[in-house]
Amino acid sequence: GAVVSQHPSWVICKSGTSVKIECRSLDFQATTMFWYRQFPKQSLMLMATSNEGSKATYEQGVEKDKFLINHASLTLSTLTVTSAHPEDSSFYICSARKNLATNEKLFFGSGTQLSVL
Amino acid sequence: GQQLNQSPQSMFIQEGEDVSMNCTSSSIFNTWLWYKQDPGEGPVLLIALYKAGELTSNGRLTAQFGITRKDSFLNISASIPSDVGIYFCAGRRGSRLTFGEGTQLTVNP
């Protein structure tokens, strides 16, 4: 099946620093990628939809200036958490949409655990 | 916003037992999906359902897309210890995917 690579798997950073998370579709082109955040024992909450070559669409309540998304190529989207604070600590997951002949499927990355000290 | 009600929240069963979990929504979805998530990992797709009334199996897993398009269930037969994990339903309308709250499954050997 299709593979989506997410890097890094975990990161610990100091409060106030910025962290970049990469999401790559390894064997298909993805014009659309999605970024989710998941707090412990909770569901995945969509943060934003990343569109190749255009601005990302953010969900209500998600600060676009804090969570910068860049989808510069058909196989790479990045999420940068700027000026991270402890409340940004969470599990971040990306997914990439693969268009098939009869339908489309989403493939998820393995997630990034962010801990902000 | 859009919400999916998933139940039960958790289940503790013995190896070999069958399991059933379901999701309901107040809105219609075009696609229902079931995922399994292991700790520290992203969700992995188990079954995708594309038509109302569709019943699909994947090994010991069976899922159905409700005829009203507002609900779906997942059954796991003859559970084994490696079935342990969190199962999420997800409904899709357009490109937007909404997840249920998850069902934590524990299987005792």
PDB file of C-alpha atoms in Angstrom:
ATOM      1  CA  GLY A   1       0.000   0.000   0.000  1.00  0.00           C
ATOM      2  CA  ALA A   2       0.892   3.653  -0.195  1.00  0.00           C
ATOM      3  CA  VAL A   3       3.385   4.970   2.317  1.00  0.00           C
ATOM      4  CA  VAL A   4       3.397   8.294   4.086  1.00  0.00           C
ATOM      5  CA  SER A   5       6.514   9.183   5.987  1.00  0.00           C
ATOM      6  CA  GLN A   6       6.383  11.651   8.862  1.00  0.00           C
ATOM      7  CA  HIS A   7       9.477  13.056  10.510  1.00  0.00           C
ATOM      8  CA  PRO A   8      10.528  13.416  13.226  1.00  0.00           C
ATOM      9  CA  SER A   9       8.770  10.775  15.309  1.00  0.00           C
ATOM     10  CA  TRP A  10       9.260  12.774  18.449  1.00  0.00           C
ATOM     11  CA  VAL A  11      10.762  16.065  19.417  1.00  0.00           C
ATOM     12  CA  ILE A  12      11.438  17.845  22.667  1.00  0.00           C
ATOM     13  CA  CYS A  13      11.983  21.564  22.534  1.00  0.00           C
ATOM     14  CA  LYS A  14      12.214  24.582  24.780  1.00  0.00           C
ATOM     15  CA  SER A  15       9.354  26.999  25.078  1.00  0.00           C
ATOM     16  CA  GLY A  16       9.602  29.768  22.496  1.00  0.00           C
ATOM     17  CA  THR A  17      11.386  27.761  19.844  1.00  0.00           C
ATOM     18  CA  SER A  18       9.937  26.644  16.516  1.00  0.00           C
ATOM     19  CA  VAL A  19       9.559  23.070  15.382  1.00  0.00           C
ATOM     20  CA  LYS A  20       9.134  21.802  11.837  1.00  0.00           C
ATOM     21  CA  ILE A  21       7.392  18.521  11.055  1.00  0.00           C
ATOM     22  CA  GLU A  22       7.619  16.952   7.608  1.00  0.00           C
ATOM     23  CA  CYS A  23       5.080  14.763   5.864  1.00  0.00           C
ATOM     24  CA  ARG A  24       6.078  12.969   2.678  1.00  0.00           C
ATOM     25  CA  SER A  25       4.142  10.727   0.359  1.00  0.00           C
ATOM     26  CA  LEU A  26       6.775   8.248  -0.737  1.00  0.00           C
ATOM     27  CA  ASP A  27       5.183   6.471  -3.666  1.00  0.00           C
ATOM     28  CA  PHE A  28       2.412   8.746  -4.887  1.00  0.00           C
ATOM     29  CA  GLN A  29       1.701  12.386  -5.511  1.00  0.00           C
ATOM     30  CA  ALA A  30      -0.602  14.093  -3.084  1.00  0.00           C
ATOM     31  CA  THR A  31      -2.155  17.388  -4.030  1.00  0.00           C
ATOM     32  CA  THR A  32      -3.898  17.430  -0.676  1.00  0.00           C
ATOM     33  CA  MET A  33      -2.517  16.609   2.740  1.00  0.00           C
ATOM     34  CA  PHE A  34      -4.120  17.017   6.121  1.00  0.00           C
ATOM     35  CA  TRP A  35      -2.722  17.841   9.545  1.00  0.00           C
ATOM     36  CA  TYR A  36      -4.314  16.546  12.726  1.00  0.00           C
ATOM     37  CA  ARG A  37      -3.628  17.003  16.406  1.00  0.00           C
ATOM     38  CA  GLN A  38      -4.395  14.362  18.974  1.00  0.00           C
ATOM     39  CA  PHE A  39      -4.283  14.847  22.734  1.00  0.00           C
ATOM     40  CA  PRO A  40      -3.891  11.818  25.014  1.00  0.00           C
ATOM     41  CA  LYS A  41      -6.869   9.488  24.942  1.00  0.00           C
ATOM     42  CA  GLN A  42      -8.726  11.745  22.559  1.00  0.00           C
ATOM     43  CA  SER A  43      -9.669  11.612  18.916  1.00  0.00           C
ATOM     44  CA  LEU A  44      -7.893  13.167  15.974  1.00  0.00           C
ATOM     45  CA  MET A  45      -8.861  16.762  15.376  1.00  0.00           C
ATOM     46  CA  LEU A  46      -8.321  18.265  11.955  1.00  0.00           C
ATOM     47  CA  MET A  47      -6.148  21.363  12.121  1.00  0.00           C
ATOM     48  CA  ALA A  48      -5.759  22.276   8.480  1.00  0.00           C
ATOM     49  CA  THR A  49      -5.932  21.112   4.905  1.00  0.00           C
ATOM     50  CA  SER A  50      -2.733  21.575   2.949  1.00  0.00           C
ATOM     51  CA  ASN A  51      -3.045  22.166  -0.786  1.00  0.00           C
ATOM     52  CA  GLU A  52      -0.072  21.962  -3.112  1.00  0.00           C
ATOM     53  CA  GLY A  53       0.770  25.333  -4.570  1.00  0.00           C
ATOM     54  CA  SER A  54      -1.781  27.290  -2.591  1.00  0.00           C
ATOM     55  CA  LYS A  55      -2.538  28.448   0.911  1.00  0.00           C
ATOM     56  CA  ALA A  56      -3.654  25.977   3.514  1.00  0.00           C
ATOM     57  CA  THR A  57      -7.196  25.982   4.822  1.00  0.00           C
ATOM     58  CA  TYR A  58      -7.338  26.161   8.598  1.00  0.00           C
ATOM     59  CA  GLU A  59     -10.069  24.864  10.840  1.00  0.00           C
ATOM     60  CA  GLN A  60     -11.867  27.239  13.136  1.00  0.00           C
ATOM     61  CA  GLY A  61      -9.829  28.022  16.206  1.00  0.00           C
ATOM     62  CA  VAL A  62      -6.481  27.050  14.691  1.00  0.00           C
ATOM     63  CA  GLU A  63      -4.058  29.976  14.453  1.00  0.00           C
ATOM     64  CA  LYS A  64      -2.554  30.090  10.988  1.00  0.00           C
ATOM     65  CA  ASP A  65       0.329  32.289  12.136  1.00  0.00           C
ATOM     66  CA  LYS A  66       1.244  29.802  14.817  1.00  0.00           C
ATOM     67  CA  PHE A  67       0.906  26.651  12.757  1.00  0.00           C
ATOM     68  CA  LEU A  68       2.571  27.426   9.451  1.00  0.00           C
ATOM     69  CA  ILE A  69       1.901  24.979   6.655  1.00  0.00           C
ATOM     70  CA  ASN A  70       3.862  24.754   3.442  1.00  0.00           C
ATOM     71  CA  HIS A  71       2.978  22.357   0.646  1.00  0.00           C
ATOM     72  CA  ALA A  72       5.629  23.234  -1.894  1.00  0.00           C
ATOM     73  CA  SER A  73       5.663  19.984  -3.818  1.00  0.00           C
ATOM     74  CA  LEU A  74       3.326  17.115  -4.605  1.00  0.00           C
ATOM     75  CA  THR A  75       5.089  14.870  -2.132  1.00  0.00           C
ATOM     76  CA  LEU A  76       5.914  17.132   0.789  1.00  0.00           C
ATOM     77  CA  SER A  77       3.965  19.177   3.287  1.00  0.00           C
ATOM     78  CA  THR A  78       5.490  20.747   6.375  1.00  0.00           C
ATOM     79  CA  LEU A  79       3.925  21.979   9.584  1.00  0.00           C
ATOM     80  CA  THR A  80       5.917  24.471  11.618  1.00  0.00           C
ATOM     81  CA  VAL A  81       4.840  25.136  15.175  1.00  0.00           C
ATOM     82  CA  THR A  82       6.152  28.628  15.814  1.00  0.00           C
ATOM     83  CA  SER A  83       7.071  29.908  19.270  1.00  0.00           C
ATOM     84  CA  ALA A  84       5.977  26.652  20.817  1.00  0.00           C
ATOM     85  CA  HIS A  85       4.550  26.619  24.320  1.00  0.00           C
ATOM     86  CA  PRO A  86       3.803  23.736  26.694  1.00  0.00           C
ATOM     87  CA  GLU A  87       0.129  23.748  25.674  1.00  0.00           C
ATOM     88  CA  ASP A  88       1.233  22.909  22.125  1.00  0.00           C
ATOM     89  CA  SER A  89       2.545  19.587  23.374  1.00  0.00           C
ATOM     90  CA  SER A  90       0.560  16.966  21.500  1.00  0.00           C
ATOM     91  CA  PHE A  91       0.692  14.166  18.965  1.00  0.00           C
ATOM     92  CA  TYR A  92       0.608  15.592  15.429  1.00  0.00           C
ATOM     93  CA  ILE A  93      -0.397  13.354  12.546  1.00  0.00           C
ATOM     94  CA  CYS A  94      -0.451  14.035   8.837  1.00  0.00           C
ATOM     95  CA  SER A  95      -2.310  12.248   6.102  1.00  0.00           C
ATOM     96  CA  ALA A  96      -2.047  12.350   2.334  1.00  0.00           C
ATOM     97  CA  ARG A  97      -4.825  11.803  -0.139  1.00  0.00           C
ATOM     98  CA  LYS A  98      -4.226   9.400  -2.986  1.00  0.00           C
ATOM     99  CA  ASN A  99      -6.643   9.550  -5.866  1.00  0.00           C
ATOM    100  CA  LEU A 100      -7.453   6.130  -7.286  1.00  0.00           C
ATOM    101  CA  ALA A 101      -9.434   5.178 -10.362  1.00  0.00           C
ATOM    102  CA  THR A 102     -12.627   4.474  -8.452  1.00  0.00           C
ATOM    103  CA  ASN A 103     -12.230   6.394  -5.256  1.00  0.00           C
ATOM    104  CA  GLU A 104      -9.699   8.143  -3.075  1.00  0.00           C
ATOM    105  CA  LYS A 105      -7.925   6.986   0.026  1.00  0.00           C
ATOM    106  CA  LEU A 106      -6.151   8.688   2.860  1.00  0.00           C
ATOM    107  CA  PHE A 107      -2.893   7.344   4.188  1.00  0.00           C
ATOM    108  CA  PHE A 108      -1.570   8.453   7.531  1.00  0.00           C
ATOM    109  CA  GLY A 109       1.917   9.160   8.721  1.00  0.00           C
ATOM    110  CA  SER A 110       3.191   7.577  11.909  1.00  0.00           C
ATOM    111  CA  GLY A 111       2.805  10.792  13.872  1.00  0.00           C
ATOM    112  CA  THR A 112       5.082  13.186  15.728  1.00  0.00           C
ATOM    113  CA  GLN A 113       5.030  13.495  19.503  1.00  0.00           C
ATOM    114  CA  LEU A 114       5.883  17.070  20.424  1.00  0.00           C
ATOM    115  CA  SER A 115       6.858  17.904  23.968  1.00  0.00           C
ATOM    116  CA  VAL A 116       7.468  21.544  24.803  1.00  0.00           C
ATOM    117  CA  LEU A 117       9.305  22.184  28.036  1.00  0.00           C
TER     118      LEU A 117
ATOM    119  CA  GLY B   1     -19.123  21.301  14.574  1.00  0.00           C
ATOM    120  CA  GLN B   2     -19.540  17.863  13.072  1.00  0.00           C
ATOM    121  CA  GLN B   3     -19.517  15.074  15.643  1.00  0.00           C
ATOM    122  CA  LEU B   4     -19.490  11.338  15.540  1.00  0.00           C
ATOM    123  CA  ASN B   5     -20.684   9.380  18.531  1.00  0.00           C
ATOM    124  CA  GLN B   6     -18.685   6.214  18.910  1.00  0.00           C
ATOM    125  CA  SER B   7     -19.480   3.496  21.410  1.00  0.00           C
ATOM    126  CA  PRO B   8     -18.439   1.870  23.531  1.00  0.00           C
ATOM    127  CA  GLN B   9     -15.551   4.003  24.760  1.00  0.00           C
ATOM    128  CA  SER B  10     -13.716   0.924  25.994  1.00  0.00           C
ATOM    129  CA  MET B  11     -14.085  -2.827  26.008  1.00  0.00           C
ATOM    130  CA  PHE B  12     -12.394  -5.564  27.998  1.00  0.00           C
ATOM    131  CA  ILE B  13     -12.857  -9.005  26.503  1.00  0.00           C
ATOM    132  CA  GLN B  14     -11.409 -12.480  26.591  1.00  0.00           C
ATOM    133  CA  GLU B  15      -9.446 -13.876  23.699  1.00  0.00           C
ATOM    134  CA  GLY B  16     -11.769 -15.633  21.279  1.00  0.00           C
ATOM    135  CA  GLU B  17     -14.772 -13.423  21.944  1.00  0.00           C
ATOM    136  CA  ASP B  18     -16.475 -11.360  19.301  1.00  0.00           C
ATOM    137  CA  VAL B  19     -16.512  -7.565  19.500  1.00  0.00           C
ATOM    138  CA  SER B  20     -18.878  -4.976  18.132  1.00  0.00           C
ATOM    139  CA  MET B  21     -18.591  -1.209  18.078  1.00  0.00           C
ATOM    140  CA  ASN B  22     -20.545   1.451  16.268  1.00  0.00           C
ATOM    141  CA  CYS B  23     -20.702   5.073  15.268  1.00  0.00           C
ATOM    142  CA  THR B  24     -23.655   7.338  14.747  1.00  0.00           C
ATOM    143  CA  SER B  25     -24.003  10.830  13.422  1.00  0.00           C
ATOM    144  CA  SER B  26     -26.703  13.416  13.058  1.00  0.00           C
ATOM    145  CA  SER B  27     -25.463  14.094   9.531  1.00  0.00           C
ATOM    146  CA  ILE B  28     -25.012  12.044   6.406  1.00  0.00           C
ATOM    147  CA  PHE B  29     -21.608  10.903   5.221  1.00  0.00           C
ATOM    148  CA  ASN B  30     -20.572   9.701   1.786  1.00  0.00           C
ATOM    149  CA  THR B  31     -17.948   7.313   3.098  1.00  0.00           C
ATOM    150  CA  TRP B  32     -17.411   5.504   6.372  1.00  0.00           C
ATOM    151  CA  LEU B  33     -13.966   4.340   7.389  1.00  0.00           C
ATOM    152  CA  TRP B  34     -12.648   2.298  10.262  1.00  0.00           C
ATOM    153  CA  TYR B  35      -9.096   2.725  11.547  1.00  0.00           C
ATOM    154  CA  LYS B  36      -6.947   1.121  14.208  1.00  0.00           C
ATOM    155  CA  GLN B  37      -4.339   3.118  16.075  1.00  0.00           C
ATOM    156  CA  ASP B  38      -1.539   1.634  18.137  1.00  0.00           C
ATOM    157  CA  PRO B  39       0.178   3.771  20.788  1.00  0.00           C
ATOM    158  CA  GLY B  40       2.497   6.361  19.295  1.00  0.00           C
ATOM    159  CA  GLU B  41       1.469   5.546  15.744  1.00  0.00           C
ATOM    160  CA  GLY B  42      -0.798   7.003  13.121  1.00  0.00           C
ATOM    161  CA  PRO B  43      -4.133   5.353  12.298  1.00  0.00           C
ATOM    162  CA  VAL B  44      -4.120   2.434   9.906  1.00  0.00           C
ATOM    163  CA  LEU B  45      -7.087   1.883   7.640  1.00  0.00           C
ATOM    164  CA  LEU B  46      -8.982  -1.345   8.287  1.00  0.00           C
ATOM    165  CA  ILE B  47     -12.097  -1.083   6.157  1.00  0.00           C
ATOM    166  CA  ALA B  48     -13.585   1.522   3.825  1.00  0.00           C
ATOM    167  CA  LEU B  49     -17.287   1.669   2.986  1.00  0.00           C
ATOM    168  CA  TYR B  50     -18.551   3.675   0.044  1.00  0.00           C
ATOM    169  CA  LYS B  51     -22.228   2.846  -0.389  1.00  0.00           C
ATOM    170  CA  ALA B  52     -25.208   2.892   1.930  1.00  0.00           C
ATOM    171  CA  GLY B  53     -26.012  -0.648   3.016  1.00  0.00           C
ATOM    172  CA  GLU B  54     -22.588  -1.937   2.025  1.00  0.00           C
ATOM    173  CA  LEU B  55     -21.274  -4.811   4.101  1.00  0.00           C
ATOM    174  CA  THR B  56     -17.545  -5.443   3.785  1.00  0.00           C
ATOM    175  CA  SER B  57     -15.215  -7.957   5.395  1.00  0.00           C
ATOM    176  CA  ASN B  58     -11.476  -7.940   5.877  1.00  0.00           C
ATOM    177  CA  GLY B  59     -10.412 -11.187   7.503  1.00  0.00           C
ATOM    178  CA  ARG B  60     -12.014 -11.318  10.920  1.00  0.00           C
ATOM    179  CA  LEU B  61     -13.332  -7.783  10.571  1.00  0.00           C
ATOM    180  CA  THR B  62     -16.742  -6.929   9.179  1.00  0.00           C
ATOM    181  CA  ALA B  63     -18.155  -3.446   8.800  1.00  0.00           C
ATOM    182  CA  GLN B  64     -21.373  -2.036   7.451  1.00  0.00           C
ATOM    183  CA  PHE B  65     -22.401   1.343   6.087  1.00  0.00           C
ATOM    184  CA  GLY B  66     -25.801   2.100   7.545  1.00  0.00           C
ATOM    185  CA  ILE B  67     -28.699   2.440   5.149  1.00  0.00           C
ATOM    186  CA  THR B  68     -29.451   5.933   6.461  1.00  0.00           C
ATOM    187  CA  ARG B  69     -25.795   6.906   5.840  1.00  0.00           C
ATOM    188  CA  LYS B  70     -25.660   8.184   9.412  1.00  0.00           C
ATOM    189  CA  ASP B  71     -24.166   5.166  11.092  1.00  0.00           C
ATOM    190  CA  SER B  72     -21.729   2.297  10.772  1.00  0.00           C
ATOM    191  CA  PHE B  73     -20.614  -0.664  12.820  1.00  0.00           C
ATOM    192  CA  LEU B  74     -17.471  -2.747  13.044  1.00  0.00           C
ATOM    193  CA  ASN B  75     -17.393  -6.357  14.214  1.00  0.00           C
ATOM    194  CA  ILE B  76     -14.291  -8.308  15.120  1.00  0.00           C
ATOM    195  CA  SER B  77     -14.744 -12.035  15.384  1.00  0.00           C
ATOM    196  CA  ALA B  78     -12.641 -14.469  17.398  1.00  0.00           C
ATOM    197  CA  SER B  79     -10.498 -11.738  18.942  1.00  0.00           C
ATOM    198  CA  ILE B  80      -6.804 -12.288  19.517  1.00  0.00           C
ATOM    199  CA  PRO B  81      -4.349 -10.385  21.754  1.00  0.00           C
ATOM    200  CA  SER B  82      -2.933  -8.361  18.860  1.00  0.00           C
ATOM    201  CA  ASP B  83      -6.361  -6.816  18.300  1.00  0.00           C
ATOM    202  CA  VAL B  84      -5.578  -4.581  21.263  1.00  0.00           C
ATOM    203  CA  GLY B  85      -5.617  -0.916  20.329  1.00  0.00           C
ATOM    204  CA  ILE B  86      -7.870   2.042  19.734  1.00  0.00           C
ATOM    205  CA  TYR B  87     -10.405   1.776  16.942  1.00  0.00           C
ATOM    206  CA  PHE B  88     -11.719   4.911  15.304  1.00  0.00           C
ATOM    207  CA  CYS B  89     -14.593   5.353  12.942  1.00  0.00           C
ATOM    208  CA  ALA B  90     -14.446   8.231  10.510  1.00  0.00           C
ATOM    209  CA  GLY B  91     -17.014   9.744   8.230  1.00  0.00           C
ATOM    210  CA  ARG B  92     -16.127  11.602   5.088  1.00  0.00           C
ATOM    211  CA  ARG B  93     -18.023  14.266   3.212  1.00  0.00           C
ATOM    212  CA  GLY B  94     -16.083  15.790   0.350  1.00  0.00           C
ATOM    213  CA  SER B  95     -12.474  15.986   1.416  1.00  0.00           C
ATOM    214  CA  ARG B  96     -13.292  16.443   5.063  1.00  0.00           C
ATOM    215  CA  LEU B  97     -12.810  13.527   7.448  1.00  0.00           C
ATOM    216  CA  THR B  98     -14.384  13.542  10.898  1.00  0.00           C
ATOM    217  CA  PHE B  99     -13.291  11.026  13.517  1.00  0.00           C
ATOM    218  CA  GLY B 100     -15.232   9.369  16.282  1.00  0.00           C
ATOM    219  CA  GLU B 101     -13.945   9.441  19.843  1.00  0.00           C
ATOM    220  CA  GLY B 102     -12.451   5.982  19.607  1.00  0.00           C
ATOM    221  CA  THR B 103     -12.998   2.602  21.262  1.00  0.00           C
ATOM    222  CA  GLN B 104     -10.170   1.264  23.402  1.00  0.00           C
ATOM    223  CA  LEU B 105     -10.086  -2.515  23.054  1.00  0.00           C
ATOM    224  CA  THR B 106      -8.305  -4.742  25.563  1.00  0.00           C
ATOM    225  CA  VAL B 107      -8.076  -8.470  24.905  1.00  0.00           C
ATOM    226  CA  ASN B 108      -7.130 -10.737  27.781  1.00  0.00           C
ATOM    227  CA  PRO B 109      -5.330 -13.943  26.788  1.00  0.00           C
TER     228      PRO B 109
END
